[in-house]
Coordinates of C-alpha atoms and ligand atoms in Angstrom, one line a residue:
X12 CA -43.6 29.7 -46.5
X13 CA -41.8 33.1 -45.8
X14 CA -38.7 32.6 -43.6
X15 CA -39.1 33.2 -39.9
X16 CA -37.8 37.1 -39.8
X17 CA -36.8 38.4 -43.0
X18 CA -34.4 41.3 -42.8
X19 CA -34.5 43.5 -46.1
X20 CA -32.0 46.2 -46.7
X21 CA -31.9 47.8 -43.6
X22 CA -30.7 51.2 -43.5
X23 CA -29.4 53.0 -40.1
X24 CA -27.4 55.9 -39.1
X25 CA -27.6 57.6 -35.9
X26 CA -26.9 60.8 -36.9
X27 CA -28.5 61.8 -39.6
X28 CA -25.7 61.1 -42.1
X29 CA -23.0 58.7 -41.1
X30 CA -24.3 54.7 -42.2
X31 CA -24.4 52.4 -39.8
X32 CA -25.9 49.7 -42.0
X33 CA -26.0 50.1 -45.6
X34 CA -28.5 47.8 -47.1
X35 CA -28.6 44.7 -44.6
X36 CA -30.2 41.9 -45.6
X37 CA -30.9 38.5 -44.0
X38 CA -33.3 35.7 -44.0
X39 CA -33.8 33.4 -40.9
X40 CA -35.3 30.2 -40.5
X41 CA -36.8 28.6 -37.3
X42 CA -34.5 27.0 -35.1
X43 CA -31.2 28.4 -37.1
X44 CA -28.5 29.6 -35.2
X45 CA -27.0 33.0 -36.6
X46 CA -23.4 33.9 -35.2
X47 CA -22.8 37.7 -36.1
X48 CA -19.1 38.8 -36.3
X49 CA -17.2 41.4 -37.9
X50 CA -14.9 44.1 -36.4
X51 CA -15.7 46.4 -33.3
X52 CA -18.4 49.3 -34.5
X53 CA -18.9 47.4 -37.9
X54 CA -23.0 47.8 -36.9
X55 CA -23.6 44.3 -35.2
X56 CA -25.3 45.8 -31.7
X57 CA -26.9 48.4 -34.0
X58 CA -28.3 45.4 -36.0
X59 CA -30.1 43.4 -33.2
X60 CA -31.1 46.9 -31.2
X61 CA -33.1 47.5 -35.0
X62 CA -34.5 44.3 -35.0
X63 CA -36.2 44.9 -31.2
X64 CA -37.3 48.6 -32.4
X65 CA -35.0 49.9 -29.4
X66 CA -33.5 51.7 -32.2
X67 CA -35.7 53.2 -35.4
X68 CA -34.1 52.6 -39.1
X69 CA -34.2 55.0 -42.1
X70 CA -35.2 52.8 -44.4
X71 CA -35.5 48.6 -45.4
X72 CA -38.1 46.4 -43.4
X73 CA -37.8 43.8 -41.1
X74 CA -40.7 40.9 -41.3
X75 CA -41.8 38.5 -38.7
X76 CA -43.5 35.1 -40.1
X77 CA -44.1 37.4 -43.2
X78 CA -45.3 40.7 -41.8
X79 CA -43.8 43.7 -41.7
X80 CA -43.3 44.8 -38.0
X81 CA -44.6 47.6 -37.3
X82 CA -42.1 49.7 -35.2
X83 CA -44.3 53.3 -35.2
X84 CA -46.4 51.6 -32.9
X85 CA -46.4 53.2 -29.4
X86 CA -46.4 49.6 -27.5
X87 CA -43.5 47.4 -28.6
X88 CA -44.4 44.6 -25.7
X89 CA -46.3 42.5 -27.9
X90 CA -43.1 42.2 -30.0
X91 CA -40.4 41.9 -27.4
X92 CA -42.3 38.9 -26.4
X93 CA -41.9 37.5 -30.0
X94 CA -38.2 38.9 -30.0
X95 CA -36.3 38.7 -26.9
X96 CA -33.3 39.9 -25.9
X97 CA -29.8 39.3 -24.2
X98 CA -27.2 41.2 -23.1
X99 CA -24.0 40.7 -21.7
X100 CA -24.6 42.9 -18.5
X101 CA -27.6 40.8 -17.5
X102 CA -30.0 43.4 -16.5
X103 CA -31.3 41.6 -13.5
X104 CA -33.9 43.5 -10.8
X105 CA -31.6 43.8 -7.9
X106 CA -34.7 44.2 -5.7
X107 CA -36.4 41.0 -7.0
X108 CA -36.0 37.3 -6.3
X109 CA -34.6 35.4 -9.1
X110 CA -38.0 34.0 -9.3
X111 CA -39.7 37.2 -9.4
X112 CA -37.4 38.4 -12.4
X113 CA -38.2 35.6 -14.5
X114 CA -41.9 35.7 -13.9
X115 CA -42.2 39.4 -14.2
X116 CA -42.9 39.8 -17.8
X117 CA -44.8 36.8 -17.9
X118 CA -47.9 37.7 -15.3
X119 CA -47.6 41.5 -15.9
X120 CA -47.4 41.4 -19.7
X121 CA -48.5 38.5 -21.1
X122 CA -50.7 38.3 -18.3
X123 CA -50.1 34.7 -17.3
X124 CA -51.9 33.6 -14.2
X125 CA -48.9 33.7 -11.1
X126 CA -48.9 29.9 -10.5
X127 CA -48.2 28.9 -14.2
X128 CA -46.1 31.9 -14.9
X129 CA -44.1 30.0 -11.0
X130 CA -44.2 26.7 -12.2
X131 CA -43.1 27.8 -15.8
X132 CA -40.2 29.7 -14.6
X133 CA -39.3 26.8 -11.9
X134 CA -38.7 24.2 -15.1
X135 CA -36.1 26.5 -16.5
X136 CA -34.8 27.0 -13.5
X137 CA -34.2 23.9 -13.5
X138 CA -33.3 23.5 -17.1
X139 CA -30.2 25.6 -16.3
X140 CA -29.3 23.9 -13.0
X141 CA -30.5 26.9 -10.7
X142 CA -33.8 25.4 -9.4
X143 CA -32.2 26.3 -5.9
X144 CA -31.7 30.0 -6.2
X145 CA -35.1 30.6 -6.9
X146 CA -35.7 32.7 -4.0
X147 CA -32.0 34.4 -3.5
X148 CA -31.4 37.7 -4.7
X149 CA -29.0 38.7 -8.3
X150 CA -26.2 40.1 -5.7
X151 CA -25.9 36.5 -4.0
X152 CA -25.0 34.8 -7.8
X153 CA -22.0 34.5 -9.5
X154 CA -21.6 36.0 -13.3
X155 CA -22.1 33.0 -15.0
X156 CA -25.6 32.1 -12.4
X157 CA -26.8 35.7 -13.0
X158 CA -26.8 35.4 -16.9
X159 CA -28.4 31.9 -16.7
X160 CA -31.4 34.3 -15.4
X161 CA -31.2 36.3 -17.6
X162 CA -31.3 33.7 -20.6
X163 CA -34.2 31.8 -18.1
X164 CA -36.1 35.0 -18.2
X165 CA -35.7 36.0 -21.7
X166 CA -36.9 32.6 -22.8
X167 CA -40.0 32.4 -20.8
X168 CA -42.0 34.5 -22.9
X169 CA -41.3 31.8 -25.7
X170 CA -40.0 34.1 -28.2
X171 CA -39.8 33.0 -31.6
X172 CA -36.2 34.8 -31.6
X173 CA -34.0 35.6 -29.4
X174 CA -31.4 38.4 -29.6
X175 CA -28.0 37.7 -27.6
X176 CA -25.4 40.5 -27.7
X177 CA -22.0 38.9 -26.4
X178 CA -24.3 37.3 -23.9
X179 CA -21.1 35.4 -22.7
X180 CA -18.7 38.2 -22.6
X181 CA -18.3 38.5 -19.3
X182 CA -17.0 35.6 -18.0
X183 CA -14.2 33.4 -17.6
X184 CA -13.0 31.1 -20.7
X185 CA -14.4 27.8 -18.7
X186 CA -17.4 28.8 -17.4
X187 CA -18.2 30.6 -20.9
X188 CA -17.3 27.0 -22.9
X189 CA -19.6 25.3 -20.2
X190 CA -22.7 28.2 -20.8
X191 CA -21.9 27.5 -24.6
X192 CA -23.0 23.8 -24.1
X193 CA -25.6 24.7 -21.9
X194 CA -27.3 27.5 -24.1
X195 CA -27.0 25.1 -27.6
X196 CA -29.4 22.4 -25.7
X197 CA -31.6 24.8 -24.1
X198 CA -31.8 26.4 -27.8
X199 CA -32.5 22.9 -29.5
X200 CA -34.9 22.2 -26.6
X201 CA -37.0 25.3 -27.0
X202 CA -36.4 25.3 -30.7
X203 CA -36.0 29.0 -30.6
X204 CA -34.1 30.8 -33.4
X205 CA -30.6 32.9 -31.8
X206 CA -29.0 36.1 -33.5
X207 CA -25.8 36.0 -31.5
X208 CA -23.3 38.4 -31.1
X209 CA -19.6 37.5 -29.9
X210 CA -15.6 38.4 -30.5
X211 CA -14.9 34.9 -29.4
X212 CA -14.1 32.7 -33.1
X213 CA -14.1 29.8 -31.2
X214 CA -17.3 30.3 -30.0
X215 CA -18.7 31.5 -33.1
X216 CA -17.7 28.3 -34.9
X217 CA -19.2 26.5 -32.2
X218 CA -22.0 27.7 -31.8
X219 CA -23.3 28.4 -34.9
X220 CA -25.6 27.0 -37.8
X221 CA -24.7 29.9 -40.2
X222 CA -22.5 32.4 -39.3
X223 CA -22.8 36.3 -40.8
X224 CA -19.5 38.2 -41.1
X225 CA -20.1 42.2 -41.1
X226 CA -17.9 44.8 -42.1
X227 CA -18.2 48.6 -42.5
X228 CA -22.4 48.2 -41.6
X229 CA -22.8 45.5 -44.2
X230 CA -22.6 42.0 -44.6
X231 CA -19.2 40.8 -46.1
X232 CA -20.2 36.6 -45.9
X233 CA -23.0 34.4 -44.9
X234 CA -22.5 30.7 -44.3
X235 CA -22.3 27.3 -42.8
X236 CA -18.9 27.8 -40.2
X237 CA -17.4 25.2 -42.7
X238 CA -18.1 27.3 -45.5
X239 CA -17.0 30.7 -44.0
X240 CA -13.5 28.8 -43.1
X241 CA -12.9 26.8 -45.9
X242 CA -13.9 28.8 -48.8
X243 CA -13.8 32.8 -47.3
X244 CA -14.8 34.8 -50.6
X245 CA -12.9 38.1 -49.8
X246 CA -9.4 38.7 -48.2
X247 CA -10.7 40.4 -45.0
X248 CA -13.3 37.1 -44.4
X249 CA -9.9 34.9 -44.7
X250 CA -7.9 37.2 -42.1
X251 CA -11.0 37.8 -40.1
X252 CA -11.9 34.2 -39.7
X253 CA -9.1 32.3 -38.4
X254 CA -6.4 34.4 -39.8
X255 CA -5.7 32.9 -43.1
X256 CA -2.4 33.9 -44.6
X257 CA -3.2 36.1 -47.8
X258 CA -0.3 35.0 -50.9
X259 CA -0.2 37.3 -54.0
X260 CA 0.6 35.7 -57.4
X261 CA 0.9 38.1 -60.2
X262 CA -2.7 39.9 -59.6
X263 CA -4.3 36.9 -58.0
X264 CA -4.6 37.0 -54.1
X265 CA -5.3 33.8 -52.5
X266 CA -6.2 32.4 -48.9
X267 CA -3.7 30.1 -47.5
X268 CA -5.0 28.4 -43.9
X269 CA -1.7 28.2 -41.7
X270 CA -2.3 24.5 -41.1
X271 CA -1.9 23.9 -44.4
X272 CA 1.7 25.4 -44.6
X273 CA 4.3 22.4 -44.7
X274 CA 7.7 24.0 -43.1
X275 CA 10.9 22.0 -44.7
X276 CA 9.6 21.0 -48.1
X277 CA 8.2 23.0 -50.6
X278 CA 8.7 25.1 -53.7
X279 CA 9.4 28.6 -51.7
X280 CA 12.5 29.6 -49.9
X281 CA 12.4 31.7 -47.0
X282 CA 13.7 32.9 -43.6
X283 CA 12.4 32.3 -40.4
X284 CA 11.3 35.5 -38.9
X285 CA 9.1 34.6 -36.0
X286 CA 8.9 31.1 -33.6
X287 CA 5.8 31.0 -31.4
X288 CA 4.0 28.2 -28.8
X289 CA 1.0 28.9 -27.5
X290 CA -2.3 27.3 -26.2
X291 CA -0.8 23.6 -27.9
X292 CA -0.1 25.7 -31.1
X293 CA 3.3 26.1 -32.7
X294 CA 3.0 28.9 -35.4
X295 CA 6.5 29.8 -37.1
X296 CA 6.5 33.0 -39.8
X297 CA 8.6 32.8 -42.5
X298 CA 9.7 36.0 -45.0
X299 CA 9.4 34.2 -48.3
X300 CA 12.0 35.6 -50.8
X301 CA 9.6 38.1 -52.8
X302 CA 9.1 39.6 -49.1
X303 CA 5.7 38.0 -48.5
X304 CA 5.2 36.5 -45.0
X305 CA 3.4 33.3 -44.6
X306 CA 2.7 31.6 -41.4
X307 CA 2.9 28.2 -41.0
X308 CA 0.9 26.2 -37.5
X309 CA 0.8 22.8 -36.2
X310 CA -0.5 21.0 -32.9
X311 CA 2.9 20.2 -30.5
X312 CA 6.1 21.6 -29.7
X313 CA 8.0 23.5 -32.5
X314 CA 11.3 21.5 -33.6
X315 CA 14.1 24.1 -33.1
X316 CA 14.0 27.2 -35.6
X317 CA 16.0 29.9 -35.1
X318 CA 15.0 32.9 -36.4
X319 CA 17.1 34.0 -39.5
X320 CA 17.2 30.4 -40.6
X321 CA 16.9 29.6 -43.8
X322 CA 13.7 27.4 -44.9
X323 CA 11.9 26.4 -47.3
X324 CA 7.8 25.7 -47.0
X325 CA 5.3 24.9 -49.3
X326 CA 1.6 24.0 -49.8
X327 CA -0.9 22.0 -52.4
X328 CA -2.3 24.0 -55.1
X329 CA -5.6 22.7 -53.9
X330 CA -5.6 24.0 -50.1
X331 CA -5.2 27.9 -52.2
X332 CA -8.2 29.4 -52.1
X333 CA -8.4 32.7 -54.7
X334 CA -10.4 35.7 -52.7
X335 CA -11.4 38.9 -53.8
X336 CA -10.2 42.2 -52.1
X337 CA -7.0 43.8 -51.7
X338 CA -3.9 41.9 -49.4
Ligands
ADP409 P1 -20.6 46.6 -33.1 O1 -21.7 46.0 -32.3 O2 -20.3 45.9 -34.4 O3 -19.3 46.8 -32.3 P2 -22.2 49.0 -33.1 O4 -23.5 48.6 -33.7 O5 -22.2 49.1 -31.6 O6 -21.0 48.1 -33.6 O7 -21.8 50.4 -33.6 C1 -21.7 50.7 -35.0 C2 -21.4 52.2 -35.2 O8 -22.5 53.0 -34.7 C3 -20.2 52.6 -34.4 O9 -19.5 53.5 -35.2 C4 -20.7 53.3 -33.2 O10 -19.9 54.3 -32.7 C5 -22.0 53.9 -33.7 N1 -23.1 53.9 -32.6 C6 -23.5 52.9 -31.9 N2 -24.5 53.2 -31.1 C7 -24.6 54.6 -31.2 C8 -25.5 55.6 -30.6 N3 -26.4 55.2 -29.7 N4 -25.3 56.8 -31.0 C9 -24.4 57.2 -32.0 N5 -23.6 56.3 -32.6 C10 -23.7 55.0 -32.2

């Protein structure tokens, strides 16, 4: 069985010279959920704009349940019901009911008869605790209520996949832990496939069943969060992903997780340089004597270092893992 959407060495630039992607390739299965991150303008937007034909690519192909989508075709409707899409700006009708956005596309495009398309779009509303703002208008919702319609509506077609770009971005930390909850069961209820886009680690670890790291319009990493975390294969993956400390021996460079920094014991003397609390998180830097900096975290209060003090720290050979790249 091919994989759900097979993307195969996609090739984009916008202007006829610069890449955008250079060779991108992924395979997706049903029901996966695929966390995209990598650096602003590393090619993630450009990625899922491909993958909806709102933007063309040079060169590659992209496959739906083993076909090659056809994106010279005047009419992409047919496939933005197979591929949705959200963004972070919601894109709501102003003029229409929340009802009326949701069943739009359904009774206009996929020509659903108006009662099912109602009674359809009335279970999700449901689904995502809105049932009761059917008939008000996007202007009389919060943020967090106006992109519920816009994930209601983009799942109503049933797409097999669903595109999110930052979908969360826009709100507040709480409400955007409480969507995350929300849009992982209404995911594993539907059973639909997510490409998601975010800056937010946290909610890329969270979210995710296999998580892509880009960089510089190609992919860098692919793996479980787990995997990506605990065993990054380059030096940027480690600093990108939770901000492992990099430690050069001889021509080796090796990822070092802060957590597993002991502060007091250990083989390597250094000086405090920086002493920092925040969000439950003590982190404390330390200039080891060969001038490399390695940053040590734990959960609580830090015990009282001064900076300039003298320390030594240490870690098992075991929690060093050897990356590739430059520190
Ligand atoms: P990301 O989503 O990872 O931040 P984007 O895909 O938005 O990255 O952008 C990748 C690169 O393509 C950036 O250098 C950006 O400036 C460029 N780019 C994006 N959209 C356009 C466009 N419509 N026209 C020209 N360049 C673009």
């Amino acid at each position: 069985m091919p994989a759900l959407l097979e993307i195969k060495n996609v090739v984009k630039n916008y202007d006829g010279k610069t890449p955008v992607l250079e060779g991108v390739s992924l395979e997706l299965n049903k029901g996966e959920v695929i966390v995209l991150i990598g650096p602003s303008g590393c090619g993630k937007s450009t990625l899922l704009r491909c993958i909806n034909g709102l933007e063309a690519i040079q060169a590659g192909e992209i496959c739906l349940e083993g076909k090659a989508i056809d994106y010279n075709k005047k009419d992409l409707t047919g496939l933005r019901q197979k591929i949705g899409m959200v963004f972070q700006s919601y894109e709501l009708f102003p003029h229409m009911t929340i009802l009326d956005n949701i069943i739009l596309a359904p009774t206009k495009v996929a020509g659903v008869d108006k009662e099912n398309a109602k009674r359809e779009a009335m279970e999700l509303l449901e689904k995502v605790g809105l049932a009761h703002k059917a008939k008000a208008y996007p202007r009389e919702l919060s943020g967090g209520q106006k992109q519920r319609v816009a994930i209601a509506r983009a799942v109503v077609n049933k797409p097999s996949v669903l595109l999110l770009d930052e979908p969360l971005g826009a709100l507040d930390l709480m409400l955007r832990r409480q969507m995350q909850t929300e849009l992982k069961k209404l995911q594993k209820a539907l059973g639909i496939t997510f490409i998601y886009i975010t800056h937010d680690q946290e909610e890329a670890l969270n979210m995710s069943s296999r998580i892509v790291v880009m960089r510089n319009g190609k992919i860098e990493q692919t793996g479980t969060p787990s995997e990506v975390y605990d065993t990054p294969k380059t030096a940027f993956v480690a600093e990108f992903v939770g901000g492992a400390n990099l430690y050069k021996e001889g021509e080796k460079i090796f990822a070092i997780r802060s957590e597993h920094v002991r502060l007091g014991v250990g083989d390597y003397a250094g000086v405090v340089t920086e002493n920092s609390f925040m969000a439950g998180l003590s982190k404390v830097k330390v200039r080891l004597r060969d001038g490399q900096e390695i940053t040590s975290s734990h959960m609580g209060m830090n015990i009282d270092l001064n900076i300039g003090d003298e320390i030594s720290v240490g870690w098992d050979k075991n929690d060093m893992v050897e990356v590739e790249g430059e520190k």
